[in-house]
Tab-separated table of C-alpha atoms and ligand atoms in Angstrom:
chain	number	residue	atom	x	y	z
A	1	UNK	CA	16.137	29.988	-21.598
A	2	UNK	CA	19.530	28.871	-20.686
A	3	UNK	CA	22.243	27.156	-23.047
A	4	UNK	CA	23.078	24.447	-20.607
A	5	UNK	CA	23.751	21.024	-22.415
A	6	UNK	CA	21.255	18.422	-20.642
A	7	UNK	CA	22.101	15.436	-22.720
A	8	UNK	CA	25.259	15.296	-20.837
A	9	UNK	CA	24.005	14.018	-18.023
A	10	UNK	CA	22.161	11.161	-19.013
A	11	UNK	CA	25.186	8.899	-18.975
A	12	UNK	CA	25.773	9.253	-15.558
A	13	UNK	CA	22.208	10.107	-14.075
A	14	UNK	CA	21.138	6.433	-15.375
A	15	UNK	CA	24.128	4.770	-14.268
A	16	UNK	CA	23.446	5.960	-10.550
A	17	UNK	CA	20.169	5.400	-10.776
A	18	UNK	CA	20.578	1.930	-11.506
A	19	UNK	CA	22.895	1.505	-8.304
A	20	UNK	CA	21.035	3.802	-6.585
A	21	UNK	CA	17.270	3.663	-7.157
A	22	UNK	CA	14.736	3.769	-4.111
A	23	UNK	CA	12.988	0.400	-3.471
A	24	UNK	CA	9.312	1.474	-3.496
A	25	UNK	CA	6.003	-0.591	-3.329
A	26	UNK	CA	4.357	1.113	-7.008
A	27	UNK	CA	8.090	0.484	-8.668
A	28	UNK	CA	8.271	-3.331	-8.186
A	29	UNK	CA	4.934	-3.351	-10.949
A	30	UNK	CA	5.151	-0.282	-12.430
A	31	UNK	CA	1.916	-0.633	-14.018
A	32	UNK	CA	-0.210	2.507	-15.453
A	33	UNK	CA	-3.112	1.862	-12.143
A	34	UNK	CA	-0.158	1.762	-9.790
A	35	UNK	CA	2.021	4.587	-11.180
A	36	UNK	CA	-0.798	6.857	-11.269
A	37	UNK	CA	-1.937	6.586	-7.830
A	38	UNK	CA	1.489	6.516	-6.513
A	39	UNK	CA	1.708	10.017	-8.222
A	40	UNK	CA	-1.338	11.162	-7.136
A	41	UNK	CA	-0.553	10.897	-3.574
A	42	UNK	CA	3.045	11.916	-3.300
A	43	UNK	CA	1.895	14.984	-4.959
A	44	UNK	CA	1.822	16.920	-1.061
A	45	UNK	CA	2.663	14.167	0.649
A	46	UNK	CA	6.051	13.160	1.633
A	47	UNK	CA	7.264	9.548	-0.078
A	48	UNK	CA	7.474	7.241	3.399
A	49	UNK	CA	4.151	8.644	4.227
A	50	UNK	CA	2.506	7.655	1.035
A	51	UNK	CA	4.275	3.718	1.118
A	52	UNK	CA	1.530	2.803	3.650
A	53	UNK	CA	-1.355	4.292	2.253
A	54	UNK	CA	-0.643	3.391	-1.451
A	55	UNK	CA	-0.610	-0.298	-0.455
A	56	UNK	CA	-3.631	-0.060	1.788
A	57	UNK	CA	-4.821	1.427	-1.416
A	58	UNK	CA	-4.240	-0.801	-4.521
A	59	UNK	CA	-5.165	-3.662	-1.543
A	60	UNK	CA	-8.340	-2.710	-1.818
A	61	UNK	CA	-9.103	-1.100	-5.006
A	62	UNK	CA	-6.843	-2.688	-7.009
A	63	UNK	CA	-7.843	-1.301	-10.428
A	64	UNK	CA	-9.611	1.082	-12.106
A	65	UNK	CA	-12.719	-0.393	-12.133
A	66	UNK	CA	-12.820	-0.755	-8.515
A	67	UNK	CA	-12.048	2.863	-7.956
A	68	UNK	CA	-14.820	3.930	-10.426
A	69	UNK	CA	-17.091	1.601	-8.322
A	70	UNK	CA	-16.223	3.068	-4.655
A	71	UNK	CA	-18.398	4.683	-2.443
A	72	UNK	CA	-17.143	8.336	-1.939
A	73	UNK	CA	-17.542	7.757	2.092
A	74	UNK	CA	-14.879	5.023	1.617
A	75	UNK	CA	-12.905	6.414	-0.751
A	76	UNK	CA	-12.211	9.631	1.634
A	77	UNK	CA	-11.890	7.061	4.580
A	78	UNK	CA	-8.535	4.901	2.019
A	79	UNK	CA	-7.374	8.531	1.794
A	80	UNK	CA	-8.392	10.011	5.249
A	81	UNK	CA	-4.862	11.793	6.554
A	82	UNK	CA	-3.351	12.334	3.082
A	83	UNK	CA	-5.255	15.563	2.874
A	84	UNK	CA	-6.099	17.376	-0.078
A	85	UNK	CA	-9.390	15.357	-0.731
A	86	UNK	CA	-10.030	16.855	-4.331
A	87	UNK	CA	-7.333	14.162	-5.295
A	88	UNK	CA	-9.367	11.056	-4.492
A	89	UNK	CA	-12.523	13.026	-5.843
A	90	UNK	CA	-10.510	13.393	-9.105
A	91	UNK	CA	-9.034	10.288	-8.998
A	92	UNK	CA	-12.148	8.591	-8.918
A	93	UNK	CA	-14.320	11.114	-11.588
A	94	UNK	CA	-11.417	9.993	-13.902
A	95	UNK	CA	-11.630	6.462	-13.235
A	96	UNK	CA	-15.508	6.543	-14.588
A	97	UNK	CA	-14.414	8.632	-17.319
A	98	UNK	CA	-11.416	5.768	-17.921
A	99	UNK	CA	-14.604	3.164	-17.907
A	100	UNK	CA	-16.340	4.600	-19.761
A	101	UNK	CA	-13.936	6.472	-22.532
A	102	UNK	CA	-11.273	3.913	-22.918
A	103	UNK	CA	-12.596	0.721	-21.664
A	104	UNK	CA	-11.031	0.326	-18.093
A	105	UNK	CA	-7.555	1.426	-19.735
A	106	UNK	CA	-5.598	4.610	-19.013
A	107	UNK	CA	-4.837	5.934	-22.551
A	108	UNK	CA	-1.076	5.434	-23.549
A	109	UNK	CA	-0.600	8.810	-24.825
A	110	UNK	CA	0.769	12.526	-22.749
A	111	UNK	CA	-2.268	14.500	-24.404
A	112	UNK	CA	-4.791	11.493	-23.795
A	113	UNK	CA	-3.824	11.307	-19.953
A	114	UNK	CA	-3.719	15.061	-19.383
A	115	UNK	CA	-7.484	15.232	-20.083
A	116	UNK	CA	-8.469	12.890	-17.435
A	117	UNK	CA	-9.693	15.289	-13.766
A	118	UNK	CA	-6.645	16.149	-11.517
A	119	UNK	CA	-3.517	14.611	-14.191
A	120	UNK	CA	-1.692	17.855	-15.558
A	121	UNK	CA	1.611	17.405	-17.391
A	122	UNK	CA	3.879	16.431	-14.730
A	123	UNK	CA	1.627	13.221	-13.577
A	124	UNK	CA	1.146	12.142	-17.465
A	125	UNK	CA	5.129	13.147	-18.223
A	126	UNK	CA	5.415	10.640	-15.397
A	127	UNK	CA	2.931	7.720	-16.377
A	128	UNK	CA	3.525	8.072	-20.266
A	129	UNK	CA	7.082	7.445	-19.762
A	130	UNK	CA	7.548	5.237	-16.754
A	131	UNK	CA	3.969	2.893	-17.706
A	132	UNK	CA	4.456	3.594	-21.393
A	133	UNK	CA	8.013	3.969	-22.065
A	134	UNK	CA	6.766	6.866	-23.867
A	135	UNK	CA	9.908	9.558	-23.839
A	136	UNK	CA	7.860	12.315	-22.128
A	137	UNK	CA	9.508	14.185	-19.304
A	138	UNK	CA	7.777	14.981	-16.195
A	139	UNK	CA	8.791	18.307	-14.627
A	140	UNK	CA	7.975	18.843	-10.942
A	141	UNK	CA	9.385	21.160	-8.078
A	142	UNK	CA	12.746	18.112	-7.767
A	143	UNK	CA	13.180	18.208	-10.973
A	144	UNK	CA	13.272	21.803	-11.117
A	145	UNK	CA	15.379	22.121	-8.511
A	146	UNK	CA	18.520	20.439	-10.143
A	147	UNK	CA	18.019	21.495	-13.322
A	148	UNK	CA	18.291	25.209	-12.009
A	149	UNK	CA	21.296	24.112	-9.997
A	150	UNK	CA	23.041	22.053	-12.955
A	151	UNK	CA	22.525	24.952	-15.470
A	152	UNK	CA	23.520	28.229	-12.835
A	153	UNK	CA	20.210	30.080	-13.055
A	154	UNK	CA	18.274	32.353	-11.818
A	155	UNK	CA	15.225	31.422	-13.109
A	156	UNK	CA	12.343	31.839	-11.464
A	157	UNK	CA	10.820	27.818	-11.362
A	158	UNK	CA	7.332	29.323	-10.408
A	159	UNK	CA	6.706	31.025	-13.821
A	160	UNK	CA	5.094	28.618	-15.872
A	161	UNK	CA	7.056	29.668	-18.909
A	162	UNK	CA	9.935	28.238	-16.987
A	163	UNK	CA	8.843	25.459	-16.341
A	164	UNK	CA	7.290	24.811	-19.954
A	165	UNK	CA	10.975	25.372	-21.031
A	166	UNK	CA	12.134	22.651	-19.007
A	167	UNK	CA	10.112	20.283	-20.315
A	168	UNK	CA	11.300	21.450	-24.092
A	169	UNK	CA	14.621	21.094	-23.718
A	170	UNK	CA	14.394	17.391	-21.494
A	171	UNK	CA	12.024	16.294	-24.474
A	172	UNK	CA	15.271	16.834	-26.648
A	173	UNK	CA	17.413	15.716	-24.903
A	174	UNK	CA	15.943	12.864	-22.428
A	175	UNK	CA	16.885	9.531	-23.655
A	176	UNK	CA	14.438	7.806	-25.752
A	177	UNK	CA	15.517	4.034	-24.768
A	178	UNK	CA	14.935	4.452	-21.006
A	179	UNK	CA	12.395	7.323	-20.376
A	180	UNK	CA	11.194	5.771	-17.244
A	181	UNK	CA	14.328	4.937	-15.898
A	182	UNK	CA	15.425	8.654	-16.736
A	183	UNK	CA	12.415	10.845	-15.101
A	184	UNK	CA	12.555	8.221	-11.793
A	185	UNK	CA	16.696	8.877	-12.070
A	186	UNK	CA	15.871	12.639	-11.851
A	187	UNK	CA	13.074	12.636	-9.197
A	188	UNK	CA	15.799	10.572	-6.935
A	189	UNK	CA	18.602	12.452	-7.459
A	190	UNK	CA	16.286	15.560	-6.380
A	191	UNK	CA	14.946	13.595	-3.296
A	192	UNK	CA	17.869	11.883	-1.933
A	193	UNK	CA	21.265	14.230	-3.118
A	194	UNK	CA	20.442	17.564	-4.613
A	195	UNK	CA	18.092	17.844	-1.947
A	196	UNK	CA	16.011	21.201	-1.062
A	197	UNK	CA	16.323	24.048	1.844
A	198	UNK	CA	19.791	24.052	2.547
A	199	UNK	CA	22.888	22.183	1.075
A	200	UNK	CA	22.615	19.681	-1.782
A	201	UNK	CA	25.097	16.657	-1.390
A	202	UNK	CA	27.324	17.167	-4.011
A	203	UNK	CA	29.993	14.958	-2.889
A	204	UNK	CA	27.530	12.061	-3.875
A	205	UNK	CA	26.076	13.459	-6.943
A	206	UNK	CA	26.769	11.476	-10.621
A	207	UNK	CA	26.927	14.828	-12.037
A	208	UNK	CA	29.440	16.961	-9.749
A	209	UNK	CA	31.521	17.329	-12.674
A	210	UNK	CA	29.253	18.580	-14.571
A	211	UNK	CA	27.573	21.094	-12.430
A	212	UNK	CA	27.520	24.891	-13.114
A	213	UNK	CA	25.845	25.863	-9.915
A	214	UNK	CA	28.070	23.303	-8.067
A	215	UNK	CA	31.582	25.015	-9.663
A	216	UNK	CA	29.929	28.401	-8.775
A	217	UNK	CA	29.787	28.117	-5.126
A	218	UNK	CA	25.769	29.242	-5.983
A	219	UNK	CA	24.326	25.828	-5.972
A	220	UNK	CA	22.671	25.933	-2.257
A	221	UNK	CA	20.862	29.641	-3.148
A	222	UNK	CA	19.034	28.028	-6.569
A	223	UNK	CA	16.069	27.950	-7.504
A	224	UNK	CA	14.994	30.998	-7.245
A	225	UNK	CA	11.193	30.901	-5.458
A	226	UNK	CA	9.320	34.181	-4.922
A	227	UNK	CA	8.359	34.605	-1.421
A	228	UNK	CA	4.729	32.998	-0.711
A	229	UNK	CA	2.402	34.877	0.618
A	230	UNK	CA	1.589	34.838	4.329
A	231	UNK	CA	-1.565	32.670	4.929
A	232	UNK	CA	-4.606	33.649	5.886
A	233	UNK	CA	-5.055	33.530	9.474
A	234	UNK	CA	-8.385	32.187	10.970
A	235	UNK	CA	-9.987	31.523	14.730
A	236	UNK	CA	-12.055	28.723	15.243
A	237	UNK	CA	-13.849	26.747	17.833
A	238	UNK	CA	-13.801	22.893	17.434
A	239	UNK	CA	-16.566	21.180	19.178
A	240	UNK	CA	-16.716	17.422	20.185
A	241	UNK	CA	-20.213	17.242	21.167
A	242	UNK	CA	-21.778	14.040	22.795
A	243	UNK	CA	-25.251	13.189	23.297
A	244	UNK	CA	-25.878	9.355	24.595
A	245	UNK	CA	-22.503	8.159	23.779
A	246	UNK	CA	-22.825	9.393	19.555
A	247	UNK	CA	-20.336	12.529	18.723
A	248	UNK	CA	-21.721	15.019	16.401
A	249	UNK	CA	-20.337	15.730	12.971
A	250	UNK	CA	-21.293	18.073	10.115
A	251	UNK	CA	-20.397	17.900	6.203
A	252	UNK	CA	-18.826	20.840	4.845
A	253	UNK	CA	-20.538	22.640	2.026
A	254	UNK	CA	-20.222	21.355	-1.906
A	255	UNK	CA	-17.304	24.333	-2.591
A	256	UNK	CA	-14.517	25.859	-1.138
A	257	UNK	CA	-11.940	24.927	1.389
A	258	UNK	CA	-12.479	20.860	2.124
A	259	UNK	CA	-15.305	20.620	0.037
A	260	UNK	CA	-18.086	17.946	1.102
A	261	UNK	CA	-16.216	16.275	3.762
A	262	UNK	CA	-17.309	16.052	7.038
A	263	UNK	CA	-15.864	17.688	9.917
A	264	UNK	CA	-16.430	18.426	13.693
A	265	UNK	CA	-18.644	20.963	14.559
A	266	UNK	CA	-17.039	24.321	14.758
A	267	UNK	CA	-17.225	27.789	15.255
A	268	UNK	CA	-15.934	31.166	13.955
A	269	UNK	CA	-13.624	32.877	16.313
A	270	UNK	CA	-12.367	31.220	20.035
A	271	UNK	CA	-15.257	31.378	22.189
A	272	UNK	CA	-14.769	31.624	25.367
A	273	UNK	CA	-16.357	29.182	28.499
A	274	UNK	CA	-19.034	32.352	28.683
A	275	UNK	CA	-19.528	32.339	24.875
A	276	UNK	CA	-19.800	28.249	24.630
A	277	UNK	CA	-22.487	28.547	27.825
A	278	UNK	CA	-24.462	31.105	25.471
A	279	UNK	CA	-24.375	29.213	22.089
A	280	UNK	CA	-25.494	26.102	24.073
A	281	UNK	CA	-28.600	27.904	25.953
A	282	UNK	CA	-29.414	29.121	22.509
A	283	UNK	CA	-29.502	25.574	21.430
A	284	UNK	CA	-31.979	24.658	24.350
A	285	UNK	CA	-29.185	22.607	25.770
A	286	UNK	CA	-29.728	23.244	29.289
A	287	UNK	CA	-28.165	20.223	31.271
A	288	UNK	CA	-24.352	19.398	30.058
A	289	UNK	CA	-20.916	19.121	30.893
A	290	UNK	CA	-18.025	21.041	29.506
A	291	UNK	CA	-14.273	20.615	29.399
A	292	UNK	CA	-11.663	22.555	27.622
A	293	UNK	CA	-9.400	20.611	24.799
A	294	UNK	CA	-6.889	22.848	24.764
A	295	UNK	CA	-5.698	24.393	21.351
A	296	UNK	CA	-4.519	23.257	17.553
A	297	UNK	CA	-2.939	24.747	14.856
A	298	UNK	CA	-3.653	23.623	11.197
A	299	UNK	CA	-2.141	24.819	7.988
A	300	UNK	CA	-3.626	24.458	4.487
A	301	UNK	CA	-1.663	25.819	1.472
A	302	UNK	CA	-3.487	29.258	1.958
A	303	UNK	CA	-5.447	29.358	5.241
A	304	UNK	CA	-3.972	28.466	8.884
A	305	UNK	CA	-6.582	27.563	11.205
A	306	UNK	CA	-5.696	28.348	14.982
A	307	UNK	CA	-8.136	26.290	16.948
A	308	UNK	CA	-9.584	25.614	20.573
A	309	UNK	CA	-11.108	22.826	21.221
A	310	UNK	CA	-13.925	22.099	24.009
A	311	UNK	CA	-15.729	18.326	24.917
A	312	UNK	CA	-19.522	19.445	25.103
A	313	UNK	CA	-21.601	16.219	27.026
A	314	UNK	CA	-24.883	17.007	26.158
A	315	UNK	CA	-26.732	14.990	29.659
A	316	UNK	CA	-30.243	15.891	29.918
A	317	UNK	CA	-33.195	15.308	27.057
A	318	UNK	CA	-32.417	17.438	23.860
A	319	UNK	CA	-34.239	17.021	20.253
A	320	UNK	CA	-31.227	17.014	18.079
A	321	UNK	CA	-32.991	17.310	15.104
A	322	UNK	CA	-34.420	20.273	15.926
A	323	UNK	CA	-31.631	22.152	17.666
A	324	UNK	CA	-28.731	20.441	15.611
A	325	UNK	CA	-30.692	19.958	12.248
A	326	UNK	CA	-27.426	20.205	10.476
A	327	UNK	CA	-25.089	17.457	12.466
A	328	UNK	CA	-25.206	13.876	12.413
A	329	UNK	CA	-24.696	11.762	15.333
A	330	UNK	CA	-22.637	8.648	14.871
A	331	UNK	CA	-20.760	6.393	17.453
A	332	UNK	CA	-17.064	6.702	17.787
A	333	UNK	CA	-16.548	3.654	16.287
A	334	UNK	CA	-18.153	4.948	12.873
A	335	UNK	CA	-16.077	7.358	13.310
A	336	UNK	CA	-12.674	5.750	13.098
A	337	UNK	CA	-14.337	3.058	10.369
A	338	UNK	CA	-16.718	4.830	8.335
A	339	UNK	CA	-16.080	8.610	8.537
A	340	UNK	CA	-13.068	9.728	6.813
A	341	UNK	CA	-12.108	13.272	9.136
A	342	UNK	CA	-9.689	16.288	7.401
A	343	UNK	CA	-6.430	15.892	8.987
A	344	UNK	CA	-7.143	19.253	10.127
A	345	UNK	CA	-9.228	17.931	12.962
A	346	UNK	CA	-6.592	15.306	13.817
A	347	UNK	CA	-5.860	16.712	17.312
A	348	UNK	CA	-9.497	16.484	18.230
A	349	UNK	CA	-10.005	13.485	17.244
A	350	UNK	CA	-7.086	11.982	19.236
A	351	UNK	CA	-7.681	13.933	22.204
A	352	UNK	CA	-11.141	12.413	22.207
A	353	UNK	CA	-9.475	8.491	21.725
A	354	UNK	CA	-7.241	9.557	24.639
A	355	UNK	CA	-10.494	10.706	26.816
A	356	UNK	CA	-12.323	7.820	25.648
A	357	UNK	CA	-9.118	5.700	27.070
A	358	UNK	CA	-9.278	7.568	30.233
A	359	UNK	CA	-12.807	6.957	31.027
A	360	UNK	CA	-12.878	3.548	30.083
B	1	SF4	FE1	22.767	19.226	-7.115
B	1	SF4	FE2	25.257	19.414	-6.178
B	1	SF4	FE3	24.593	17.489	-7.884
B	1	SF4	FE4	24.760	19.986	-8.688
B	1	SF4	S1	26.444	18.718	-7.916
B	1	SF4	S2	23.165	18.543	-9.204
B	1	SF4	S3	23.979	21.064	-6.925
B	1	SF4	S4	23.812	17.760	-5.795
């Protein structure tokens, strides 16, 4: 733990802030709905990227009750090219659970809110106190990030003792008038001036004066992060395969890496042109056309996927049932409607817009 005074900078932090805040679509009615979807989805995703989707969102399920009501199919295609599905899956198991538990309202209290699927203590720190007014801080990787830097240490933020001891000493120390005001101040200040890889802008930070890392010449080394591991590398073959003018797709198993979704039909390893003719004479396909897609790269938190990509134009008869009794075969306009694809497929699927464009 270090002995750095927090309280000092509350002064100033809310006086920026107030001058300074971000003009975003969930702030302008920072109800408990709209806070915690907003937080759901920047959590991974970067904050311009999420302005679009969260109002395409709340547009069309604007409360709780709608999202406990939504079909999953739709609910993945609201979310498709946010990534990270299990959010929308938890965001909608605890929406049913909110229906059902607490009458259509998310409970106003930090312990309440942290038992609901996919909220841990940094999304309730941030709904109890900027829905609520409840003073609760709400410690992510920003916040982290100055703290580290206004207090000089070395501490390593990944160690959830850290982190725990963060949100101690802001409970002490956060003000208890403006607890909203305060975690938004922080998660600003963390996005827009003590910003990460590389060097913070302290000539326009409120709290230059009052920064140990700053007045140590150390500020642009902290926090201290352990090296990630490398990620797992994979080979796969990505398959847009056409039979009478419907594309093939296939939904993933119930566990594991993009759980239930559905995705285009692929293969382990990069096949080759020899390799693709094989699998398809095994699948009875004897009259089609091939063309290679070229290749795609895809990174999950853990995995990288390094793709390549062939259009397979099934021409002659073929019982797809019994060769493909795994795929589905829907038109390309359920596709882009309907059928919410993992961002890891994006390439493909643009590729095939762009082929679809050509031949038209
Ligand atoms: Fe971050 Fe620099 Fe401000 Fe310190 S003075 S909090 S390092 S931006």
């Amino acid at each position: 733990m270090c002995d750095y005074n927090y309280k000092k900078i509350n002064e100033p932090l809310l006086i920026w802030y107030e001058k300074n805040k971000r003009e975003l679509p969930w702030r302008s009615d920072p109800n408990p709905y709209y806070v915690w979807i907003s937080e759901i989805m920047l959590q991974q995703t970067r904050v311009e990227a999420v302005r679009e989707y969260f109002q395409r969102f709340v547009r069309e399920l604007p409360g709780v009750s709608a999202l406990a009501a939504v079909e999953e199919e739709r609910l993945y295609k609201l979310w498709e090219g946010l990534g990270y599905y299990r959010r929308a899956a938890n965001l909608k198991k605890a929406a049913e659970l909110v229906m059902k538990e607490y009458k259509g309202q998310l409970p106003k209290s930090f312990e309440e809110l942290k038992k609901l699927p996919g909220i841990g203590d940094y999304t309730a720190g941030a709904i109890a106190s900027i829905a609520f007014e409840i003073p609760t801080p709400a410690v992510d990787g920003n916040v982290l990030r100055v703290a580290k830097r206004l207090a000089a240490s070395y501490d390593d933020i990944t160690r959830e003792k850290i982190k725990r001891g963060l949100f101690e000493t802001l409970l002490l120390t956060m003000p208890k008038d403006q607890p909203g005001a305060y975690n938004q101040a922080l998660m600003d200040l963390g996005a827009m001036v003590c910003i990460p890889n590389g060097q913070p802008l302290c000539q326009e930070c409120p709290l230059f004066e009052i920064c140990e890392g700053r007045k140590q010449g150390i500020a642009s080394e902290l926090p201290i992060k352990p090296k990630k591991k490398a990620r797992r590398q994979e080979e796969k073959t990505v398959l847009i395969l056409e039979f009478q003018g419907r594309y093939a797709i296939h939904k993933r198993m119930a566990k594991g890496l993009l759980e239930g979704l559905w995705e285009l039909p692929n293969l382990l390893g990069k096949m080759t042109v020899d390799q693709m003719d094989r699998w398809l004479v095994e699948h009875e396909v004897q009259d089609y056309r091939m063309e290679l897609l070229g290749e795609a790269c895809h990174k999950f938190s853990h995995i990288e996927w390094n793709m390549l990509g062939y259009w397979v134009k099934i021409d002659g008869a073929c019982s797809l049932e019994k060769h493909f009794p795994d795929f589905i075969w829907v038109e390309n306009t359920d596709l882009a409607n309907e059928y919410a694809l993992p961002s890891a497929f994006a390439a493909y699927r643009s590729r095939l817009e762009e082929l679809l464009e050509e031949k038209s």
